[in-house]
Coordinates of C-alpha atoms and ligand atoms in Angstrom, one line a residue:
M261 CA 7.7 6.0 21.3
G262 CA 6.3 4.1 24.4
K263 CA 4.1 0.6 24.1
R264 CA 2.0 1.8 21.2
G265 CA 2.5 4.3 18.5
S266 CA 0.8 7.0 17.0
W267 CA 0.9 8.4 12.9
A268 CA 3.4 10.7 12.4
S269 CA 1.2 12.6 9.8
R270 CA -2.4 12.3 8.5
L271 CA -0.8 11.2 5.1
G272 CA 0.2 8.2 7.4
F273 CA -3.5 7.1 8.4
Y274 CA -5.0 7.1 4.9
L275 CA -1.8 5.4 3.6
V276 CA -1.9 2.5 6.0
A277 CA -5.6 2.6 5.7
I278 CA -6.1 1.7 2.2
G279 CA -3.2 0.1 1.9
S280 CA -4.9 -2.5 4.6
A281 CA -8.4 -2.0 3.0
C282 CA -6.6 -2.9 -0.6
G283 CA -5.8 -6.2 -1.4
L284 CA -6.5 -9.6 -2.7
G285 CA -10.4 -8.8 -1.9
N286 CA -10.1 -6.3 -4.0
L287 CA -8.1 -7.4 -6.5
W288 CA -8.7 -11.5 -6.3
R289 CA -12.1 -11.9 -4.7
F290 CA -14.2 -8.7 -5.8
P291 CA -14.2 -9.8 -10.0
Y292 CA -15.0 -13.4 -9.2
V293 CA -17.9 -12.5 -6.9
V294 CA -18.7 -10.2 -9.1
G295 CA -18.6 -12.9 -11.8
E296 CA -20.4 -15.5 -9.6
N297 CA -23.1 -12.4 -8.9
G298 CA -24.6 -12.1 -12.5
G299 CA -22.2 -8.6 -13.2
G300 CA -23.3 -4.8 -13.0
A301 CA -26.6 -5.0 -10.7
F302 CA -24.0 -6.9 -8.0
V303 CA -21.9 -3.7 -8.5
L304 CA -24.7 -1.4 -7.8
L305 CA -26.1 -3.4 -5.2
Y306 CA -21.9 -3.8 -3.4
V307 CA -21.7 0.1 -4.3
L308 CA -25.0 1.0 -2.5
L309 CA -23.9 -1.0 0.8
V310 CA -20.2 0.8 0.5
L311 CA -22.4 3.7 1.2
L312 CA -24.7 2.5 3.7
L313 CA -23.2 0.0 5.5
G314 CA -19.7 0.4 5.0
I315 CA -19.2 3.4 6.2
P316 CA -21.1 4.2 9.0
L317 CA -19.7 0.8 10.1
L318 CA -16.4 1.8 9.4
V319 CA -16.7 5.4 11.5
G320 CA -17.8 3.3 14.2
E321 CA -15.1 1.2 14.0
L322 CA -12.7 3.9 14.2
M323 CA -14.3 6.1 16.7
L324 CA -14.1 2.7 19.2
G325 CA -10.7 2.9 18.5
K326 CA -9.5 7.2 19.0
S327 CA -12.4 7.4 21.7
T328 CA -10.1 4.2 24.0
G329 CA -7.1 5.1 22.6
K330 CA -6.7 0.7 22.5
S331 CA -7.3 -2.2 19.8
I332 CA -10.5 -4.0 20.0
L333 CA -10.0 -6.0 22.7
T334 CA -9.4 -3.4 25.3
A335 CA -11.4 -1.0 23.5
L336 CA -14.6 -3.4 23.6
G337 CA -13.7 -5.0 26.9
S338 CA -14.2 -0.7 28.3
L339 CA -18.1 -1.1 26.9
S340 CA -20.5 -2.2 29.0
Y341 CA -24.5 -2.6 28.5
K342 CA -26.7 -1.8 31.5
G343 CA -23.2 -2.2 33.4
K344 CA -22.4 -5.5 31.7
P345 CA -19.5 -6.0 30.1
I346 CA -21.2 -8.3 27.6
F347 CA -18.4 -7.0 24.2
R348 CA -15.1 -8.5 25.6
V349 CA -16.1 -12.0 23.9
L350 CA -16.8 -9.7 20.0
G351 CA -13.2 -8.7 20.9
R352 CA -11.8 -11.8 20.7
I353 CA -13.8 -13.3 18.1
S354 CA -12.6 -10.5 15.9
V355 CA -8.8 -11.2 16.9
L356 CA -9.3 -15.0 15.9
L357 CA -10.8 -14.7 12.8
C358 CA -8.1 -12.0 11.6
L359 CA -5.4 -15.3 12.6
L360 CA -8.2 -17.4 10.4
V361 CA -7.8 -15.2 7.6
L362 CA -3.6 -13.9 7.7
S363 CA -3.1 -17.9 8.0
Y364 CA -5.1 -18.6 4.4
Y365 CA -4.1 -15.2 3.1
T366 CA -0.5 -15.7 3.6
V367 CA -1.0 -19.2 1.8
I368 CA -2.5 -16.9 -1.3
S369 CA 0.1 -14.5 -0.9
G370 CA 2.7 -16.7 -1.5
W371 CA 0.8 -17.8 -4.7
V372 CA 0.8 -14.2 -6.1
L373 CA 4.6 -14.2 -5.0
H374 CA 5.4 -16.8 -6.8
F375 CA 4.1 -15.4 -9.8
A376 CA 5.4 -12.3 -9.6
I377 CA 8.8 -14.0 -9.2
Q378 CA 8.1 -16.3 -12.3
F379 CA 7.3 -13.4 -14.4
F380 CA 10.5 -11.6 -13.1
I381 CA 12.9 -14.6 -14.2
S382 CA 11.4 -15.0 -17.6
A383 CA 11.8 -11.0 -18.1
L384 CA 15.4 -11.7 -17.2
G385 CA 15.3 -14.4 -20.1
V386 CA 16.4 -17.1 -17.3
H387 CA 14.1 -19.5 -18.7
Q388 CA 11.7 -19.9 -21.2
A389 CA 8.1 -18.0 -20.9
S390 CA 6.4 -21.1 -21.7
E391 CA 8.2 -23.0 -18.6
L392 CA 6.2 -20.9 -16.3
S393 CA 4.2 -23.2 -13.7
T394 CA 0.8 -23.0 -13.3
L395 CA -1.1 -23.3 -10.3
N396 CA -1.9 -26.7 -10.9
I397 CA 1.7 -27.5 -10.4
L398 CA 1.8 -25.2 -7.5
L399 CA -0.7 -26.4 -5.3
R400 CA 0.5 -30.2 -5.7
N401 CA 3.8 -28.4 -4.0
G402 CA 2.8 -28.1 -0.3
I403 CA 6.4 -27.3 0.5
L404 CA 6.9 -24.8 -2.0
Q405 CA 3.8 -23.2 -0.8
A406 CA 5.2 -23.0 2.4
G407 CA 8.3 -21.7 2.0
L408 CA 6.5 -18.8 0.1
A409 CA 3.9 -17.9 2.6
S410 CA 6.5 -18.1 5.4
V411 CA 8.9 -15.7 3.3
H412 CA 5.8 -13.5 2.7
L413 CA 5.0 -13.6 6.8
L414 CA 8.5 -13.3 7.4
F415 CA 8.1 -9.8 5.3
C416 CA 4.9 -8.7 7.3
I417 CA 7.1 -9.4 10.7
V418 CA 9.9 -7.2 9.8
V419 CA 7.3 -3.9 9.1
V420 CA 5.2 -4.7 12.0
L421 CA 8.7 -5.5 14.4
K422 CA 9.6 -1.9 13.0
G423 CA 6.6 0.0 14.8
V424 CA 3.6 2.1 13.5
Q425 CA 5.8 5.2 12.2
E426 CA 8.9 3.4 11.2
G427 CA 7.2 0.3 9.8
L428 CA 4.0 0.8 8.9
E429 CA 3.9 3.9 7.9
R430 CA 7.4 4.4 6.0
F431 CA 6.8 0.8 4.2
I432 CA 3.3 1.6 2.9
G433 CA 3.7 5.0 2.4
W434 CA 6.0 4.2 -0.9
T435 CA 3.9 0.6 -1.9
V436 CA 0.3 2.8 -1.9
P437 CA 1.7 5.3 -4.9
V438 CA 3.4 2.3 -6.5
F439 CA 0.5 0.1 -6.6
G440 CA -1.5 2.8 -8.3
V441 CA 0.8 3.8 -10.5
L442 CA 1.0 0.3 -11.9
V443 CA -2.4 -0.6 -11.6
V444 CA -3.6 2.5 -13.8
L445 CA -0.9 1.3 -16.7
L446 CA -2.1 -2.2 -16.8
V447 CA -5.5 -1.4 -17.0
A448 CA -5.0 0.9 -19.5
K449 CA -3.2 -2.2 -21.6
S450 CA -6.0 -4.5 -20.8
L451 CA -8.7 -2.2 -21.7
S452 CA -7.3 -1.6 -25.4
L453 CA -8.2 -5.5 -26.1
A454 CA -10.9 -6.1 -28.0
S455 CA -13.1 -7.8 -25.4
A456 CA -12.7 -4.8 -23.4
P457 CA -16.8 -2.9 -24.4
N458 CA -18.2 -6.4 -23.5
A459 CA -16.8 -6.2 -20.2
V460 CA -17.3 -3.1 -19.5
R461 CA -20.9 -3.9 -20.1
F462 CA -20.6 -7.0 -18.0
L463 CA -19.3 -5.0 -14.7
L464 CA -21.6 -1.5 -15.1
Y465 CA -25.6 -2.8 -17.0
P466 CA -27.2 -3.5 -14.1
D467 CA -29.3 -6.8 -15.7
F468 CA -31.5 -7.7 -11.8
S469 CA -32.6 -11.0 -13.0
K470 CA -28.7 -12.2 -12.3
L471 CA -29.1 -11.7 -9.0
A472 CA -29.5 -14.8 -7.0
L473 CA -31.2 -15.4 -3.4
S474 CA -27.7 -15.0 -1.7
S475 CA -26.3 -11.5 -3.2
L476 CA -27.8 -9.4 -0.7
G477 CA -25.4 -11.7 1.6
Q478 CA -22.0 -11.7 -0.6
A479 CA -22.4 -8.5 -0.9
V480 CA -22.2 -7.7 3.1
G481 CA -19.5 -10.1 3.3
Q482 CA -17.9 -8.2 0.9
V483 CA -18.2 -4.7 1.8
L484 CA -17.3 -5.7 5.0
F485 CA -14.0 -8.0 4.3
T486 CA -12.7 -4.9 1.8
L487 CA -13.1 -2.0 4.1
S488 CA -11.2 -4.4 6.7
L489 CA -14.6 -4.0 8.7
G490 CA -15.0 -6.7 12.0
F491 CA -11.4 -7.6 12.0
G492 CA -10.6 -5.2 14.4
T493 CA -8.2 -3.4 12.0
M494 CA -9.5 0.2 12.3
V495 CA -10.0 0.0 15.8
T496 CA -6.1 -0.4 16.0
F497 CA -5.9 2.7 13.3
G498 CA -8.6 4.3 15.0
S499 CA -6.2 4.5 18.2
Y500 CA -3.7 5.4 16.5
M501 CA -5.2 9.1 15.1
T502 CA -4.4 12.1 16.7
H503 CA -6.3 15.1 14.8
E504 CA -8.3 13.2 11.6
H505 CA -11.7 14.3 11.0
I506 CA -13.1 10.4 11.7
P507 CA -16.6 10.6 8.5
T508 CA -14.7 12.5 6.6
A509 CA -11.4 10.0 6.1
S510 CA -13.9 7.0 5.9
F511 CA -15.6 8.4 3.0
R512 CA -12.3 9.0 1.2
V513 CA -11.0 5.3 2.4
A514 CA -14.0 3.9 1.6
T515 CA -14.1 5.7 -1.7
I516 CA -10.8 4.4 -3.3
D517 CA -11.3 1.0 -1.8
T518 CA -14.3 1.0 -4.3
I519 CA -12.3 3.0 -6.7
I520 CA -9.5 0.2 -6.9
S521 CA -12.5 -2.6 -6.7
L522 CA -14.0 -1.1 -9.8
V523 CA -10.7 -0.9 -11.2
A524 CA -9.4 -4.6 -10.3
G525 CA -13.2 -5.2 -12.3
L526 CA -11.9 -3.7 -15.6
L527 CA -8.9 -5.3 -15.6
I528 CA -9.1 -8.5 -15.4
F529 CA -12.7 -9.1 -17.2
P530 CA -11.4 -7.9 -20.7
I531 CA -8.6 -10.6 -20.4
A532 CA -11.0 -13.3 -18.9
L533 CA -13.5 -12.8 -21.8
Q534 CA -10.3 -12.2 -24.3
A535 CA -9.3 -16.0 -22.6
S536 CA -13.2 -16.9 -24.0
N537 CA -14.0 -20.5 -22.7
T538 CA -13.0 -19.7 -18.6
P539 CA -16.8 -18.8 -16.6
L540 CA -15.7 -15.1 -15.0
S541 CA -17.3 -16.9 -12.0
D542 CA -14.0 -18.9 -11.5
S543 CA -11.7 -18.0 -8.1
G544 CA -8.8 -19.1 -10.3
I545 CA -9.1 -16.9 -13.0
L546 CA -6.6 -14.9 -11.4
F547 CA -4.2 -17.5 -11.2
E548 CA -5.0 -20.1 -14.1
V549 CA -6.3 -17.8 -16.7
L550 CA -4.1 -14.2 -16.4
P551 CA -0.6 -15.7 -16.6
K552 CA -1.7 -18.2 -19.8
F553 CA -2.8 -15.0 -21.2
L554 CA -0.3 -13.0 -20.6
L555 CA 2.2 -15.1 -22.1
E556 CA 0.5 -15.4 -25.6
M557 CA 0.3 -11.6 -25.6
P558 CA 3.4 -9.5 -26.9
G559 CA 5.5 -7.5 -23.7
G560 CA 3.1 -10.1 -21.7
V561 CA 5.8 -11.1 -19.7
I562 CA 6.4 -7.6 -18.4
F563 CA 3.0 -7.1 -18.2
G564 CA 3.0 -10.3 -16.5
F565 CA 5.9 -9.2 -13.9
G566 CA 4.6 -5.7 -13.3
F567 CA 0.8 -7.0 -12.8
F568 CA 1.9 -9.8 -9.8
L569 CA 4.3 -7.5 -8.0
C570 CA 0.9 -5.1 -7.6
L571 CA -0.6 -7.9 -6.4
Y572 CA 1.7 -8.8 -4.1
L573 CA 2.1 -5.7 -2.9
A574 CA -1.7 -4.7 -2.0
S575 CA -1.6 -8.5 -0.6
L576 CA 1.6 -7.3 1.4
G577 CA -0.1 -4.1 2.9
A578 CA -3.5 -6.2 3.9
S579 CA -1.3 -8.7 5.6
I580 CA 0.8 -6.4 7.7
G581 CA -2.7 -5.0 8.9
L582 CA -3.9 -7.9 9.9
L583 CA -0.4 -8.8 12.0
E584 CA -0.6 -5.3 13.3
V585 CA -3.6 -6.1 14.7
I586 CA -3.1 -9.0 16.8
V587 CA 0.4 -7.9 17.9
S588 CA -1.4 -4.3 19.2
N589 CA -3.9 -6.6 21.0
F590 CA -1.3 -8.9 22.3
V591 CA 0.7 -6.0 23.8
D592 CA -2.9 -4.0 24.9
R593 CA -3.6 -7.2 27.0
S594 CA -0.1 -8.3 28.1
R595 CA 3.2 -7.4 29.6
V596 CA 4.8 -8.9 26.3
D597 CA 6.5 -5.7 24.0
R598 CA 5.5 -5.5 20.4
G599 CA 8.7 -7.6 19.2
R600 CA 7.8 -10.7 21.5
A601 CA 4.2 -10.1 20.2
T602 CA 5.3 -9.9 16.2
W603 CA 7.2 -13.1 16.5
L604 CA 5.1 -15.5 18.6
A605 CA 2.2 -13.8 16.2
G606 CA 3.9 -14.2 13.2
F607 CA 4.6 -17.9 14.1
V608 CA 1.1 -18.8 15.5
T609 CA -0.4 -17.6 11.5
L610 CA 2.5 -19.8 10.3
V611 CA 1.5 -22.7 12.2
L612 CA -2.1 -22.5 10.8
A613 CA -0.6 -21.5 7.3
F614 CA 0.5 -25.3 6.8
I615 CA -2.9 -26.5 7.0
P616 CA -3.8 -25.4 3.8
A617 CA -0.1 -25.0 2.0
L618 CA 0.7 -28.6 2.9
S619 CA -2.5 -30.3 2.1
G620 CA -1.6 -29.5 -1.3
M621 CA -3.7 -31.9 -3.8
L622 CA -6.0 -32.9 -1.3
M623 CA -7.3 -29.6 -0.5
Q624 CA -7.5 -29.2 -4.2
R625 CA -9.7 -32.0 -5.0
L626 CA -11.8 -31.7 -2.2
K627 CA -14.7 -30.1 -3.4
L628 CA -17.7 -28.9 -1.2
G629 CA -20.5 -27.9 -3.0
Q630 CA -19.0 -25.9 -6.0
R631 CA -16.0 -25.0 -4.2
G632 CA -13.0 -25.8 -3.1
V633 CA -11.7 -26.0 0.7
L634 CA -10.3 -22.6 0.6
E635 CA -13.1 -21.2 -1.0
S636 CA -15.1 -22.8 1.2
V637 CA -13.6 -21.6 4.1
D638 CA -13.4 -17.8 2.5
S639 CA -16.9 -17.8 2.4
L640 CA -17.9 -19.2 5.6
I641 CA -15.9 -16.5 7.2
I642 CA -16.5 -14.1 4.7
N643 CA -20.4 -14.4 4.1
W644 CA -21.3 -16.0 7.6
I645 CA -19.2 -14.8 10.3
L646 CA -18.3 -11.4 9.4
P647 CA -21.8 -10.2 9.2
L648 CA -22.5 -11.9 12.4
I649 CA -19.8 -9.8 14.4
A650 CA -20.5 -6.5 12.3
L651 CA -23.9 -7.0 13.8
G652 CA -22.6 -7.5 17.3
L653 CA -20.2 -4.4 16.4
C654 CA -23.4 -2.4 15.5
F655 CA -25.2 -3.1 19.0
A656 CA -21.5 -2.1 20.8
I657 CA -21.6 1.4 19.3
T658 CA -25.4 1.9 19.6
A659 CA -25.4 1.0 22.8
G660 CA -22.4 0.4 24.6
M661 CA -20.4 3.6 23.9
Q662 CA -21.5 7.1 25.4
Q663 CA -23.8 9.9 23.6
K664 CA -21.4 12.5 24.8
V665 CA -18.0 10.5 23.1
K666 CA -20.1 9.9 19.6
E667 CA -21.1 13.7 19.1
D668 CA -17.7 15.1 19.7
L669 CA -16.2 13.2 17.2
F670 CA -18.7 13.0 15.2
V671 CA -19.6 16.8 15.1
N672 CA -17.3 19.3 13.2
M673 CA -18.3 22.4 13.9
E674 CA -16.3 23.8 10.5
K675 CA -19.1 21.2 8.7
V676 CA -22.2 22.6 9.6
E677 CA -23.6 19.3 7.6
S678 CA -21.9 16.8 10.6
E679 CA -24.9 17.7 12.8
V680 CA -27.6 16.7 10.7
L681 CA -25.5 13.2 9.4
F682 CA -24.8 12.6 13.0
S683 CA -28.2 11.5 14.0
H684 CA -28.5 9.8 10.1
W685 CA -25.3 7.7 11.2
Q686 CA -27.2 6.7 14.7
W687 CA -29.9 5.4 12.9
T688 CA -28.1 3.7 10.4
L689 CA -25.8 2.0 13.0
K690 CA -28.6 0.6 14.9
W691 CA -31.5 -0.1 12.4
F692 CA -30.5 0.2 8.8
I693 CA -27.6 -1.8 9.1
P694 CA -28.8 -4.8 11.4
S695 CA -31.9 -4.9 9.3
V696 CA -29.9 -5.7 5.4
I697 CA -27.5 -8.0 7.7
S698 CA -30.1 -10.1 9.2
L699 CA -32.1 -10.0 6.3
G700 CA -28.9 -11.0 4.1
L701 CA -28.2 -14.1 6.6
F702 CA -31.7 -15.0 6.0
L703 CA -31.9 -15.3 2.6
Q704 CA -28.2 -17.3 2.5
V705 CA -30.2 -19.7 4.9
V706 CA -32.9 -20.0 2.3
H707 CA -30.5 -20.2 -0.3
A708 CA -28.4 -23.1 1.0
I709 CA -31.7 -25.1 1.7
K710 CA -32.6 -24.7 -1.9
L711 CA -29.5 -25.9 -3.1
F712 CA -29.5 -28.6 -0.8
L713 CA -32.7 -30.1 -1.7
E714 CA -32.3 -29.4 -5.5
I715 CA -29.0 -31.8 -4.8
N716 CA -31.0 -33.9 -2.9
S717 CA -33.6 -34.2 -5.5
H718 CA -30.9 -35.6 -8.3
Ligands
PFF44 N1 -9.3 -5.3 3.2 C1 -8.5 -6.2 2.8 C2 -8.8 -6.9 1.5 O1 -9.7 -6.4 0.6 O2 -8.2 -7.7 0.9 C3 -8.5 -7.7 3.7 C4 -8.2 -7.6 4.9 C5 -6.9 -6.7 5.4 C6 -8.9 -7.5 5.8 C7 -6.8 -6.6 6.9 C8 -8.8 -7.6 7.1 C9 -7.7 -6.7 7.8 F1 -7.5 -6.6 8.8

């Protein structure tokens, strides 16, 4: 294999794209954002946005990668508007964002690993299940968090070092199916709880009065994050693509990712409701309520191990995707080989990850509004910066890519409808998505001002 790689099979692309898309965003973030925004109406908004914003943008990112055969930095660098290469800076911001997100994603993945190990040890009977340490204890122990983050990052480095076919495709090739089987088993168990009907109602019954001004922006951010859009991940994966029809592939990846998010809701909400007094909007649902609840349930230790193993596999797949983007951009832009680029990217990420990991108690106590620091950074990146990048990407794909290139990649002679869809896709990217994102951002600003005035008037 040369400096760059390609997928060994069509399935390889799907597994890695889905492996990158399905992660903490689906199992940790989606349930609490849905809770924060009142349930069913937000879910409906989210699903509509997956179809009308997520899939078209995914098509655009994959096209950008496939047509240039490069990662986002070089791919955007090769586009121009009125003869000027103005998109390069967008690529730089994307890669920087990958680094930032990977650094806190690594810390949260470390928490997941911690609970998976704890449940495993309890299942073996080495210590009493009731001795399982809580999130609070973990948050106070910065060294433990840094250690767990380092182990997690080391796993990612080992896989990325092996390259596209040997590493990514082979590893994610077995984690994705295992993950799928475990999730189905867990949902079956969760839906057998007495609280299940209420939880399902909360998730699926749209009560529009519960939507807040910021809900649109949050839904946009969640769609972008969960489909790994705006980070350049899908551009990189597109660059390894050979003969896949991009719109079909995008539709499949987005559908599976959405199903996983909904299933995560079905899994978490019955448990959270059963544990009653915890608000469904709490980002700690997963790490505080769930372990406690599981311990009180017969067979809960095994169930807990299964759940956290599942979550860990998902976050590993997503972290590998993030690291791969940083590495592939590095390899494309420099003379550094894949091995060195991977170690270097891993090292920089680890240094950044130490900041949230080691600040332990401080981070836990410090609140910005109602949110903790980690959630505030997460919200800043996902609800504000990511939509801005997506706006830039829409413009880059619409105005920077050649019409002929886009048409060739979109229109498939065997799929007659693809010709009609092509013009819709262009329109969506040019007008619809920028309008929705701008409206979402505007409403978030109004919401923030309202909150600020309310806090100051008390
Ligand atoms: N889509 C992932 C999730 O939902 O958890 C997050 C993510 C992974 C974003 C990989 C970007 C990326 F490159």
